[in-house]
Structure formats: structure tokens, C-alpha cells
mmCIF file of C-alpha atoms and ligand atoms in Angstrom:
data_model
loop_
_atom_site.group_PDB
_atom_site.id
_atom_site.type_symbol
_atom_site.label_atom_id
_atom_site.label_comp_id
_atom_site.label_asym_id
_atom_site.label_seq_id
_atom_site.Cartn_x
_atom_site.Cartn_y
_atom_site.Cartn_z
ATOM 1 C CA UNK U 1 0.079 0.031 0.050
ATOM 2 C CA UNK U 2 2.746 2.471 1.265
ATOM 3 C CA UNK U 3 4.750 1.329 -1.868
ATOM 4 C CA UNK U 4 1.945 2.095 -4.096
ATOM 5 C CA UNK U 5 1.473 5.514 -2.676
ATOM 6 C CA UNK U 6 5.266 6.449 -2.982
ATOM 7 C CA UNK U 7 5.480 4.891 -6.642
ATOM 8 C CA UNK U 8 2.321 7.016 -7.466
ATOM 9 C CA UNK U 9 3.971 10.018 -5.904
ATOM 10 C CA UNK U 10 7.049 9.432 -8.237
ATOM 11 C CA UNK U 11 5.015 10.362 -11.123
ATOM 12 C CA UNK U 12 3.460 13.524 -9.508
ATOM 13 C CA UNK U 13 5.125 17.010 -10.804
ATOM 14 C CA UNK U 14 3.633 18.657 -7.458
ATOM 15 C CA UNK U 15 5.229 16.162 -5.168
ATOM 16 C CA UNK U 16 8.488 16.433 -7.126
ATOM 17 C CA UNK U 17 8.421 20.436 -6.475
ATOM 18 C CA UNK U 18 7.676 19.806 -2.962
ATOM 19 C CA UNK U 19 10.556 17.499 -2.429
ATOM 20 C CA UNK U 20 13.266 19.364 -4.467
ATOM 21 C CA UNK U 21 12.882 22.482 -2.578
ATOM 22 C CA UNK U 22 12.543 20.815 0.933
ATOM 23 C CA UNK U 23 15.439 21.975 3.007
ATOM 24 C CA UNK U 24 17.301 18.814 3.817
ATOM 25 C CA UNK U 25 16.757 16.938 0.399
ATOM 26 C CA UNK U 26 20.062 17.474 -0.765
ATOM 27 C CA UNK U 27 21.515 15.470 2.087
ATOM 28 C CA UNK U 28 19.318 12.583 1.334
ATOM 29 C CA UNK U 29 19.872 12.866 -2.337
ATOM 30 C CA UNK U 30 23.535 12.475 -1.735
ATOM 31 C CA UNK U 31 23.223 9.254 -0.050
ATOM 32 C CA UNK U 32 21.964 7.510 -3.158
ATOM 33 C CA UNK U 33 23.219 9.756 -5.906
ATOM 34 C CA UNK U 34 26.789 10.653 -6.526
ATOM 35 C CA UNK U 35 26.213 14.162 -7.569
ATOM 36 C CA UNK U 36 24.899 16.124 -10.536
ATOM 37 C CA UNK U 37 28.209 16.649 -12.806
ATOM 38 C CA UNK U 38 30.544 13.876 -14.717
ATOM 39 C CA UNK U 39 33.230 14.932 -12.397
ATOM 40 C CA UNK U 40 31.324 13.841 -9.247
ATOM 41 C CA UNK U 41 30.339 10.636 -10.853
ATOM 42 C CA UNK U 42 34.232 10.145 -11.651
ATOM 43 C CA UNK U 43 35.231 10.990 -7.995
ATOM 44 C CA UNK U 44 32.798 8.416 -6.440
ATOM 45 C CA UNK U 45 33.854 5.857 -9.053
ATOM 46 C CA UNK U 46 37.632 6.357 -8.059
ATOM 47 C CA UNK U 47 36.815 5.916 -4.381
ATOM 48 C CA UNK U 48 34.836 2.685 -5.035
ATOM 49 C CA UNK U 49 37.661 1.296 -7.255
ATOM 50 C CA UNK U 50 40.206 2.135 -4.780
ATOM 51 C CA UNK U 51 38.028 -0.032 -2.241
ATOM 52 C CA UNK U 52 38.214 -2.962 -4.594
ATOM 53 C CA UNK U 53 34.704 -2.612 -6.163
ATOM 54 C CA UNK U 54 33.611 -2.631 -9.735
ATOM 55 C CA UNK U 55 31.291 0.129 -10.823
ATOM 56 C CA UNK U 56 28.363 0.535 -13.176
ATOM 57 C CA UNK U 57 27.392 4.226 -13.786
ATOM 58 C CA UNK U 58 23.984 5.513 -14.647
ATOM 59 C CA UNK U 59 23.119 8.918 -16.056
ATOM 60 C CA UNK U 60 20.018 9.677 -14.470
ATOM 61 C CA UNK U 61 17.020 10.755 -16.820
ATOM 62 C CA UNK U 62 13.883 8.869 -17.712
ATOM 63 C CA UNK U 63 11.435 11.311 -19.354
ATOM 64 C CA UNK U 64 12.870 11.922 -22.516
ATOM 65 C CA UNK U 65 10.422 13.071 -25.179
ATOM 66 C CA UNK U 66 12.400 14.794 -27.754
ATOM 67 C CA UNK U 67 15.183 13.377 -30.069
ATOM 68 C CA UNK U 68 17.217 16.484 -28.750
ATOM 69 C CA UNK U 69 16.990 15.031 -25.030
ATOM 70 C CA UNK U 70 17.752 11.714 -26.471
ATOM 71 C CA UNK U 71 20.908 12.844 -28.207
ATOM 72 C CA UNK U 72 22.041 14.959 -25.012
ATOM 73 C CA UNK U 73 21.802 11.856 -22.978
ATOM 74 C CA UNK U 74 24.002 9.823 -25.611
ATOM 75 C CA UNK U 75 26.651 12.532 -25.724
ATOM 76 C CA UNK U 76 26.659 12.638 -21.840
ATOM 77 C CA UNK U 77 27.588 8.694 -22.027
ATOM 78 C CA UNK U 78 30.166 9.328 -24.487
ATOM 79 C CA UNK U 79 31.901 12.104 -22.582
ATOM 80 C CA UNK U 80 31.736 9.781 -19.497
ATOM 81 C CA UNK U 81 33.158 6.895 -21.252
ATOM 82 C CA UNK U 82 36.056 9.009 -22.569
ATOM 83 C CA UNK U 83 36.809 10.440 -19.042
ATOM 84 C CA UNK U 84 36.354 7.004 -17.412
ATOM 85 C CA UNK U 85 39.154 5.674 -19.848
ATOM 86 C CA UNK U 86 41.397 8.917 -19.501
ATOM 87 C CA UNK U 87 41.265 8.273 -15.687
ATOM 88 C CA UNK U 88 42.306 4.648 -16.011
ATOM 89 C CA UNK U 89 38.813 3.676 -14.544
ATOM 90 C CA UNK U 90 38.072 1.136 -17.207
ATOM 91 C CA UNK U 91 37.358 -1.646 -17.478
ATOM 92 C CA UNK U 92 36.424 -1.613 -13.628
ATOM 93 C CA UNK U 93 33.767 0.771 -14.467
ATOM 94 C CA UNK U 94 30.992 0.219 -17.184
ATOM 95 C CA UNK U 95 27.735 2.147 -17.810
ATOM 96 C CA UNK U 96 24.247 1.193 -17.366
ATOM 97 C CA UNK U 97 21.802 2.866 -19.817
ATOM 98 C CA UNK U 98 17.931 3.158 -19.948
ATOM 99 C CA UNK U 99 16.620 2.852 -23.355
ATOM 100 C CA UNK U 100 13.831 5.259 -22.504
ATOM 101 C CA UNK U 101 16.365 7.911 -21.970
ATOM 102 C CA UNK U 102 17.566 7.425 -25.426
ATOM 103 C CA UNK U 103 14.198 7.777 -27.190
ATOM 104 C CA UNK U 104 12.635 4.433 -26.976
ATOM 105 C CA UNK U 105 9.187 5.714 -25.962
ATOM 106 C CA UNK U 106 8.818 7.594 -29.439
ATOM 107 C CA UNK U 107 11.357 6.138 -31.660
ATOM 108 C CA UNK U 108 12.809 2.632 -31.131
ATOM 109 C CA UNK U 109 15.220 2.971 -34.165
ATOM 110 C CA UNK U 110 16.686 6.343 -32.385
ATOM 111 C CA UNK U 111 17.072 4.417 -29.244
ATOM 112 C CA UNK U 112 18.902 1.604 -30.865
ATOM 113 C CA UNK U 113 21.162 4.075 -32.836
ATOM 114 C CA UNK U 114 22.047 5.859 -29.678
ATOM 115 C CA UNK U 115 22.649 2.743 -27.664
ATOM 116 C CA UNK U 116 24.736 1.535 -30.647
ATOM 117 C CA UNK U 117 26.935 4.756 -30.349
ATOM 118 C CA UNK U 118 27.242 4.089 -26.539
ATOM 119 C CA UNK U 119 28.294 0.453 -26.974
ATOM 120 C CA UNK U 120 31.029 1.467 -29.749
ATOM 121 C CA UNK U 121 32.201 4.067 -27.285
ATOM 122 C CA UNK U 122 32.406 1.564 -24.494
ATOM 123 C CA UNK U 123 34.245 -0.799 -26.700
ATOM 124 C CA UNK U 124 36.727 1.805 -27.477
ATOM 125 C CA UNK U 125 37.048 2.637 -23.885
ATOM 126 C CA UNK U 126 37.748 -1.060 -23.068
ATOM 127 C CA UNK U 127 34.498 -1.512 -21.215
ATOM 128 C CA UNK U 128 30.963 -2.480 -21.922
ATOM 129 C CA UNK U 129 27.166 -1.560 -21.393
ATOM 130 C CA UNK U 130 24.283 -2.966 -19.508
ATOM 131 C CA UNK U 131 20.739 -2.208 -20.659
ATOM 132 C CA UNK U 132 18.609 -1.229 -17.502
ATOM 133 C CA UNK U 133 15.373 -2.829 -17.697
ATOM 134 C CA UNK U 134 12.005 -0.419 -17.160
ATOM 135 C CA UNK U 135 8.423 -1.535 -16.839
ATOM 136 C CA UNK U 136 6.784 -4.446 -18.340
ATOM 137 C CA UNK U 137 5.552 -2.616 -21.607
ATOM 138 C CA UNK U 138 9.059 -1.966 -22.628
ATOM 139 C CA UNK U 139 10.395 -5.587 -21.919
ATOM 140 C CA UNK U 140 10.048 -7.051 -25.558
ATOM 141 C CA UNK U 141 11.461 -3.864 -27.203
ATOM 142 C CA UNK U 142 14.407 -3.867 -24.728
ATOM 143 C CA UNK U 143 15.194 -7.374 -25.365
ATOM 144 C CA UNK U 144 14.880 -6.658 -29.120
ATOM 145 C CA UNK U 145 17.314 -3.820 -28.961
ATOM 146 C CA UNK U 146 19.741 -6.035 -26.840
ATOM 147 C CA UNK U 147 19.630 -8.879 -29.556
ATOM 148 C CA UNK U 148 20.662 -6.301 -32.215
ATOM 149 C CA UNK U 149 23.343 -4.795 -30.207
ATOM 150 C CA UNK U 150 24.986 -8.258 -29.080
ATOM 151 C CA UNK U 151 25.578 -8.966 -32.806
ATOM 152 C CA UNK U 152 28.322 -6.402 -32.767
ATOM 153 C CA UNK U 153 28.947 -5.939 -28.998
ATOM 154 C CA UNK U 154 28.245 -9.534 -27.507
ATOM 155 C CA UNK U 155 29.416 -8.273 -23.806
ATOM 156 C CA UNK U 156 26.238 -6.020 -23.803
ATOM 157 C CA UNK U 157 24.471 -6.842 -20.459
ATOM 158 C CA UNK U 158 20.793 -7.431 -20.018
ATOM 159 C CA UNK U 159 18.720 -7.075 -16.978
ATOM 160 C CA UNK U 160 15.867 -9.457 -15.786
ATOM 161 C CA UNK U 161 13.267 -8.747 -13.244
ATOM 162 C CA UNK U 162 12.314 -11.798 -11.021
ATOM 163 C CA UNK U 163 8.972 -10.082 -10.413
ATOM 164 C CA UNK U 164 7.832 -10.818 -13.955
ATOM 165 C CA UNK U 165 6.088 -14.165 -14.614
ATOM 166 C CA UNK U 166 7.787 -14.370 -18.150
ATOM 167 C CA UNK U 167 11.308 -14.102 -16.586
ATOM 168 C CA UNK U 168 12.419 -17.723 -15.936
ATOM 169 C CA UNK U 169 11.655 -18.344 -19.542
ATOM 170 C CA UNK U 170 13.691 -15.215 -20.471
ATOM 171 C CA UNK U 171 16.482 -16.616 -18.072
ATOM 172 C CA UNK U 172 16.650 -19.879 -19.928
ATOM 173 C CA UNK U 173 16.933 -17.846 -23.392
ATOM 174 C CA UNK U 174 19.858 -15.728 -21.949
ATOM 175 C CA UNK U 175 21.860 -18.246 -20.122
ATOM 176 C CA UNK U 176 23.976 -18.825 -22.866
ATOM 177 C CA UNK U 177 28.215 -18.442 -23.297
ATOM 178 C CA UNK U 178 29.193 -14.933 -22.939
ATOM 179 C CA UNK U 179 25.810 -13.657 -21.991
ATOM 180 C CA UNK U 180 25.889 -11.193 -19.090
ATOM 181 C CA UNK U 181 22.560 -11.129 -17.251
ATOM 182 C CA UNK U 182 21.566 -8.941 -14.147
ATOM 183 C CA UNK U 183 19.087 -10.511 -12.181
ATOM 184 C CA UNK U 184 16.943 -8.083 -9.962
ATOM 185 C CA UNK U 185 13.712 -8.303 -8.219
ATOM 186 C CA UNK U 186 12.087 -5.444 -10.099
ATOM 187 C CA UNK U 187 11.445 -1.806 -9.248
ATOM 188 C CA UNK U 188 8.153 -0.651 -11.012
ATOM 189 C CA UNK U 189 4.448 -1.163 -10.148
ATOM 190 C CA UNK U 190 3.177 -3.877 -12.269
ATOM 191 C CA UNK U 191 -0.293 -5.485 -12.536
ATOM 192 C CA UNK U 192 -1.023 -8.984 -11.362
ATOM 193 C CA UNK U 193 -1.462 -10.305 -14.860
ATOM 194 C CA UNK U 194 2.102 -9.980 -15.516
ATOM 195 C CA UNK U 195 3.891 -9.824 -12.181
ATOM 196 C CA UNK U 196 3.997 -11.582 -8.843
ATOM 197 C CA UNK U 197 2.567 -9.500 -6.249
ATOM 198 C CA UNK U 198 3.710 -11.041 -2.911
ATOM 199 C CA UNK U 199 7.273 -10.807 -1.401
ATOM 200 C CA UNK U 200 7.178 -14.476 -1.012
ATOM 201 C CA UNK U 201 6.352 -15.011 -4.601
ATOM 202 C CA UNK U 202 8.886 -12.680 -5.981
ATOM 203 C CA UNK U 203 11.692 -14.153 -3.678
ATOM 204 C CA UNK U 204 10.724 -17.599 -4.874
ATOM 205 C CA UNK U 205 11.019 -16.696 -8.507
ATOM 206 C CA UNK U 206 14.290 -14.983 -7.885
ATOM 207 C CA UNK U 207 15.778 -18.096 -6.438
ATOM 208 C CA UNK U 208 14.368 -19.965 -9.554
ATOM 209 C CA UNK U 209 16.117 -17.649 -12.007
ATOM 210 C CA UNK U 210 19.284 -17.577 -10.199
ATOM 211 C CA UNK U 211 19.451 -21.196 -10.370
ATOM 212 C CA UNK U 212 18.836 -21.163 -14.035
ATOM 213 C CA UNK U 213 21.316 -18.493 -14.487
ATOM 214 C CA UNK U 214 24.006 -19.844 -12.123
ATOM 215 C CA UNK U 215 23.770 -23.446 -13.655
ATOM 216 C CA UNK U 216 23.823 -21.986 -17.360
ATOM 217 C CA UNK U 217 26.510 -20.795 -19.430
ATOM 218 C CA UNK U 218 26.538 -17.102 -19.069
ATOM 219 C CA UNK U 219 27.644 -14.403 -16.724
ATOM 220 C CA UNK U 220 25.129 -13.867 -13.931
ATOM 221 C CA UNK U 221 25.298 -10.469 -12.133
ATOM 222 C CA UNK U 222 23.136 -10.967 -8.911
ATOM 223 C CA UNK U 223 21.626 -7.564 -8.033
ATOM 224 C CA UNK U 224 20.182 -7.503 -4.526
ATOM 225 C CA UNK U 225 20.581 -6.266 -1.251
ATOM 226 C CA UNK U 226 18.549 -9.147 0.260
ATOM 227 C CA UNK U 227 20.669 -11.082 2.730
ATOM 228 C CA UNK U 228 18.872 -14.254 1.982
ATOM 229 C CA UNK U 229 19.282 -13.858 -1.763
ATOM 230 C CA UNK U 230 22.852 -12.936 -1.414
ATOM 231 C CA UNK U 231 23.698 -16.074 1.094
ATOM 232 C CA UNK U 232 21.736 -18.391 -1.591
ATOM 233 C CA UNK U 233 24.011 -16.781 -4.418
ATOM 234 C CA UNK U 234 26.944 -17.506 -2.227
ATOM 235 C CA UNK U 235 25.714 -21.229 -1.920
ATOM 236 C CA UNK U 236 25.016 -21.633 -5.577
ATOM 237 C CA UNK U 237 28.646 -20.303 -6.474
ATOM 238 C CA UNK U 238 30.052 -23.079 -4.516
ATOM 239 C CA UNK U 239 27.803 -25.487 -5.811
ATOM 240 C CA UNK U 240 28.458 -24.614 -9.533
ATOM 241 C CA UNK U 241 32.024 -23.819 -9.036
ATOM 242 C CA UNK U 242 31.932 -20.204 -10.068
ATOM 243 C CA UNK U 243 34.874 -18.016 -9.008
ATOM 244 C CA UNK U 244 34.866 -14.260 -8.993
ATOM 245 C CA UNK U 245 35.531 -14.090 -12.732
ATOM 246 C CA UNK U 246 32.333 -16.244 -13.663
ATOM 247 C CA UNK U 247 29.841 -14.138 -11.676
ATOM 248 C CA UNK U 248 29.187 -11.046 -9.694
ATOM 249 C CA UNK U 249 26.979 -9.233 -7.106
ATOM 250 C CA UNK U 250 25.626 -5.923 -7.677
ATOM 251 C CA UNK U 251 24.247 -3.414 -5.187
ATOM 252 C CA UNK U 252 23.259 0.114 -5.376
ATOM 253 C CA UNK U 253 25.345 3.226 -4.093
ATOM 254 C CA UNK U 254 24.728 4.223 -0.879
ATOM 255 C CA UNK U 255 22.818 0.957 -0.022
ATOM 256 C CA UNK U 256 24.518 -1.609 2.369
ATOM 257 C CA UNK U 257 27.996 -0.406 1.841
ATOM 258 C CA UNK U 258 29.277 -2.415 4.662
ATOM 259 C CA UNK U 259 27.919 -5.566 3.045
ATOM 260 C CA UNK U 260 29.365 -4.572 -0.438
ATOM 261 C CA UNK U 261 32.877 -4.451 1.141
ATOM 262 C CA UNK U 262 32.397 -7.612 3.236
ATOM 263 C CA UNK U 263 31.700 -9.615 -0.009
ATOM 264 C CA UNK U 264 34.580 -7.855 -1.904
ATOM 265 C CA UNK U 265 37.032 -8.718 1.078
ATOM 266 C CA UNK U 266 35.923 -12.351 0.615
ATOM 267 C CA UNK U 267 37.035 -12.330 -2.888
ATOM 268 C CA UNK U 268 33.732 -11.891 -4.781
ATOM 269 C CA UNK U 269 33.348 -9.462 -7.622
ATOM 270 C CA UNK U 270 31.031 -6.779 -6.302
ATOM 271 C CA UNK U 271 29.671 -3.958 -8.599
ATOM 272 C CA UNK U 272 28.242 -0.848 -7.085
ATOM 273 C CA UNK U 273 25.616 0.777 -9.321
ATOM 274 C CA UNK U 274 26.226 4.579 -9.088
ATOM 275 C CA UNK U 275 23.606 7.110 -10.462
ATOM 276 C CA UNK U 276 24.422 10.627 -11.120
ATOM 277 C CA UNK U 277 22.819 13.794 -12.640
ATOM 278 C CA UNK U 278 20.152 16.255 -12.174
ATOM 279 C CA UNK U 279 17.145 14.002 -12.659
ATOM 280 C CA UNK U 280 17.313 12.224 -9.409
ATOM 281 C CA UNK U 281 13.610 12.279 -8.412
ATOM 282 C CA UNK U 282 12.288 9.052 -10.069
ATOM 283 C CA UNK U 283 15.171 7.210 -8.967
ATOM 284 C CA UNK U 284 15.201 8.405 -5.380
ATOM 285 C CA UNK U 285 11.284 7.693 -5.129
ATOM 286 C CA UNK U 286 11.956 4.121 -6.276
ATOM 287 C CA UNK U 287 14.414 3.534 -3.556
ATOM 288 C CA UNK U 288 11.969 5.019 -0.757
ATOM 289 C CA UNK U 289 9.249 2.705 -2.016
ATOM 290 C CA UNK U 290 11.553 -0.279 -1.821
ATOM 291 C CA UNK U 291 12.451 0.536 1.759
ATOM 292 C CA UNK U 292 9.912 2.735 3.694
ATOM 293 C CA UNK U 293 12.232 2.787 6.559
ATOM 294 C CA UNK U 294 14.105 5.319 4.621
ATOM 295 C CA UNK U 295 11.135 7.462 4.917
ATOM 296 C CA UNK U 296 12.119 8.497 8.367
ATOM 297 C CA UNK U 297 15.048 9.816 7.198
ATOM 298 C CA UNK U 298 13.453 11.323 4.252
ATOM 299 C CA UNK U 299 10.441 12.805 6.226
ATOM 300 C CA UNK U 300 12.976 15.051 8.143
ATOM 301 C CA UNK U 301 13.892 16.820 5.047
ATOM 302 C CA UNK U 302 10.354 17.800 4.154
ATOM 303 C CA UNK U 303 9.273 19.056 7.565
ATOM 304 C CA UNK U 304 12.481 20.552 8.651
ATOM 305 C CA UNK U 305 12.086 24.287 9.435
ATOM 306 C CA UNK U 306 15.957 24.920 9.109
HETATM 307 C C1 FAD L 401 22.781 -3.002 -9.357
HETATM 308 C C2 FAD L 401 21.191 -2.809 -9.353
HETATM 309 C C3 FAD L 401 20.631 -2.697 -10.419
HETATM 310 C C4 FAD L 401 19.364 -2.565 -10.427
HETATM 311 N N1 FAD L 401 18.852 -2.433 -11.834
HETATM 312 C C5 FAD L 401 17.456 -2.498 -12.052
HETATM 313 C C6 FAD L 401 16.684 -2.294 -13.332
HETATM 314 O O1 FAD L 401 17.472 -2.412 -14.224
HETATM 315 N N2 FAD L 401 15.487 -2.435 -13.365
HETATM 316 C C7 FAD L 401 14.677 -2.626 -12.242
HETATM 317 O O2 FAD L 401 13.240 -2.622 -12.281
HETATM 318 N N3 FAD L 401 15.119 -2.629 -10.946
HETATM 319 C C8 FAD L 401 16.513 -2.473 -10.898
HETATM 320 N N4 FAD L 401 17.128 -2.645 -9.555
HETATM 321 C C9 FAD L 401 16.118 -2.629 -8.262
HETATM 322 C C10 FAD L 401 15.740 -3.943 -7.932
HETATM 323 O O3 FAD L 401 14.764 -4.552 -8.919
HETATM 324 C C11 FAD L 401 15.036 -3.752 -6.520
HETATM 325 O O4 FAD L 401 13.853 -2.858 -6.785
HETATM 326 C C12 FAD L 401 16.034 -3.298 -5.471
HETATM 327 O O5 FAD L 401 17.037 -3.934 -5.750
HETATM 328 C C13 FAD L 401 15.270 -3.975 -4.266
HETATM 329 O O6 FAD L 401 15.377 -5.336 -4.091
HETATM 330 P P1 FAD L 401 16.256 -6.156 -3.244
HETATM 331 O O7 FAD L 401 16.523 -7.225 -3.887
HETATM 332 O O8 FAD L 401 17.390 -5.248 -3.005
HETATM 333 O O9 FAD L 401 15.615 -6.427 -1.967
HETATM 334 P P2 FAD L 401 14.349 -6.007 -1.229
HETATM 335 O O10 FAD L 401 13.387 -7.170 -1.409
HETATM 336 O O11 FAD L 401 13.885 -4.689 -1.402
HETATM 337 O O12 FAD L 401 14.510 -6.149 0.353
HETATM 338 C C14 FAD L 401 15.033 -7.326 0.841
HETATM 339 C C15 FAD L 401 15.708 -7.458 2.076
HETATM 340 O O13 FAD L 401 17.087 -6.792 1.698
HETATM 341 C C16 FAD L 401 17.661 -5.767 2.692
HETATM 342 N N5 FAD L 401 17.674 -4.354 2.208
HETATM 343 C C17 FAD L 401 17.035 -4.113 1.036
HETATM 344 N N6 FAD L 401 17.251 -2.608 0.970
HETATM 345 C C18 FAD L 401 17.782 -2.517 1.936
HETATM 346 C C19 FAD L 401 18.629 -1.116 2.486
HETATM 347 N N7 FAD L 401 18.145 0.114 1.713
HETATM 348 N N8 FAD L 401 19.049 -1.098 3.488
HETATM 349 C C20 FAD L 401 19.408 -1.955 4.240
HETATM 350 N N9 FAD L 401 19.009 -3.253 4.016
HETATM 351 C C21 FAD L 401 18.276 -3.440 2.665
HETATM 352 C C22 FAD L 401 16.733 -6.018 3.746
HETATM 353 O O14 FAD L 401 17.111 -6.980 4.695
HETATM 354 C C23 FAD L 401 15.402 -6.264 3.143
HETATM 355 O O15 FAD L 401 14.427 -6.855 3.965
HETATM 356 C C24 FAD L 401 18.442 -2.798 -9.643
HETATM 357 C C25 FAD L 401 18.992 -3.271 -8.336
HETATM 358 C C26 FAD L 401 20.456 -3.138 -8.171
HETATM 359 C C27 FAD L 401 21.096 -3.604 -6.802
#
């Protein structure tokens, strides 16, 4: 219920204005977002890489409605990749890209062209790209674009969401050699017709999907903060004899950093997903919807008179 309210607020421009102008918002945002500028992203990446973590960088921006906005997003990724390579931060850092930010909502071919340019720049920088997954209406289109990109850039990563009923079957399709697949639970509000609704059903699906990926031939990327899923991931890694070069854990910037350090200290590959940019609102609201405990922290920002 609370999750639905927060996700509804994530689409409200009135709530966005209220949140953006609240006194402590900056501090809350800083906990989950590296900063607004490319330099902020580089600084955060340097700290994480020096701590033994791998990184994937996400330039925030979702409501792209014009080709000009899509091109600006593409150009930001091209600039970022050049800077990462120049700073010696590749291949430790890769990039995560939302096709909606590249024009998918109004022109799938444009989104493909933009994504292709980013894949080529990543390749030249010695790293790769993962295509984030958005709501279920975009799944087919995103997997179709992924298939086209993988013809020239086979290391392009996919994301599959365990809450979708279709995902076990997608995992089977994508568990082939060289296929990088991030498995997450899923962050959008989806109808019962396409998605499991209870935590228990989503968790069970996550484990089934993890079993398929970890027993398959691809490169699984287990994106979760859930201690139970992480423990099962560690168990499957032992069971299927997967060392740190054959799968990885992924977590979000600012979430369970001690656990990220613990896993890296034990020799696992751990990648931190680092968002940056001005358009942090939708991202922040999805994080709050996942963990209403963060609302206490956030509520102070809204009501503070300071
Ligand atoms: C690297 C990465 C990339 C992602 N990419 C996508 C994507 O492309 N598309 C998409 O739809 N979603 C994406 N997500 C979000 C994902 O789908 C989930 O919404 C999000 O990760 C929450 O699910 P969870 O597995 O972490 O655990 P949850 O089910 O939210 O929580 C389970 C347990 O994990 C622990 N936990 C969770 N959050 C916290 C916290 N903040 N602090 C302390 N403990 C916590 C708690 O013990 C909690 O009970 C991504 C997530 C990650 C980590």
C-alpha cells in the first residue's frame, strides 16, 4: 500500500516540486546519488574502485520526449566513457543505460542508434554497457534492441526482473556463453496479470531464476541487497564452482556499503551501481518505495524548518 503511494508520488510533478525544494533534500539525495556532474561521478567511481569494487554508472534521466534530449543523453555517456578511460577507470567501471532516456518511447530505431553509439564508445574505452530494464511494457522492445546490439557488441548486458512471470523463460533464453545478465527483483508497479505481487512469490521466482543463470553458461550478475538472496547466491557459486571471474554481486550506491565491502573482502566481484545527474527524483522515489524505513530519514527533509 505504502509502496503504491510512493510510486504514485514518483509520477507527480507537484510532489516533485515539494521534495526538490525541501531543506534537507540535498543530503538525502547525496546518500543515493553521486552528484549532478560528470566529475562527481568520476570522483565516486575512483573511491569505490580504490576500495576494490567494480562500478556501473547510470546517468539519471527517464522522461525523454524529444530526439534532442535523447541525443544529449547519448552525448553525456560518450563524454563519461572518454573520461573514465582517460582516468584509467575502465574496465573496472562500465555504464548502465535506460533505453527510455535514449528515445525508446517515441522512436525505437533512434534508441537503438543511440545505444549502439554508446556501445561503440564503451568498446573503444575497453569496457561495456548494460541495458537497464524498465516497466513491463518495454521488456520486449528492450530485449529486441539487446539482441541487435549483441551482434556487434556481444558483452552488452541484459537485465531481467524476477517479479515478472515471464522471467524464468527469459533466463533460459539468455543463459548462453558470454551472455551477461543482471538479475534483480524489479522496481516498478506492475499488474498481477504480468507480475507476482507478494514478496514471497517474488523471492521464490528470484531463486528459481538464479538457479537457471548460475547453472547455465552465461555470466550472472546478482543485483540484490537481500541477505537471503545473497546467501543463496554464495551457496550456488560454491555448488556450481563459479569463481569471481564467472559471476558478480551488484548493489546500489549508498545501500549496504558494509555488505559490499564484506563480499569484496571475501574475494567476490562486487559492482556498485552509481547514479548521477540532475534528474534524481524518480530514482530516489523508487528507492524509498523499496524500503519505507528510509522515509523516516526523508521525512525530516520535508518537515524541517531549518
Ligand atoms: C545493481 C542494481 C541494478 C538494478 N537495476 C534495475 C533495473 O534495471 N530495473 C529494475 O526494475 N530494477 C533494478 N534494480 C532494483 C531492484 O529491482 C530492486 O527494486 C531493489 O534492488 C530492491 O530489491 P532487493 O533485492 O535489494 O531487496 P528487497 O526485497 O527490497 O529487500 C529485501 C531485504 O534486503 C535488505 N535491504 C533492502 N534494501 C535495503 C536497504 N536500503 N538497507 C538495508 N537493507 C536493505 C533488507 O534486509 C530487506 O528486508 C536494480 C538493483 C540493483 C542492486
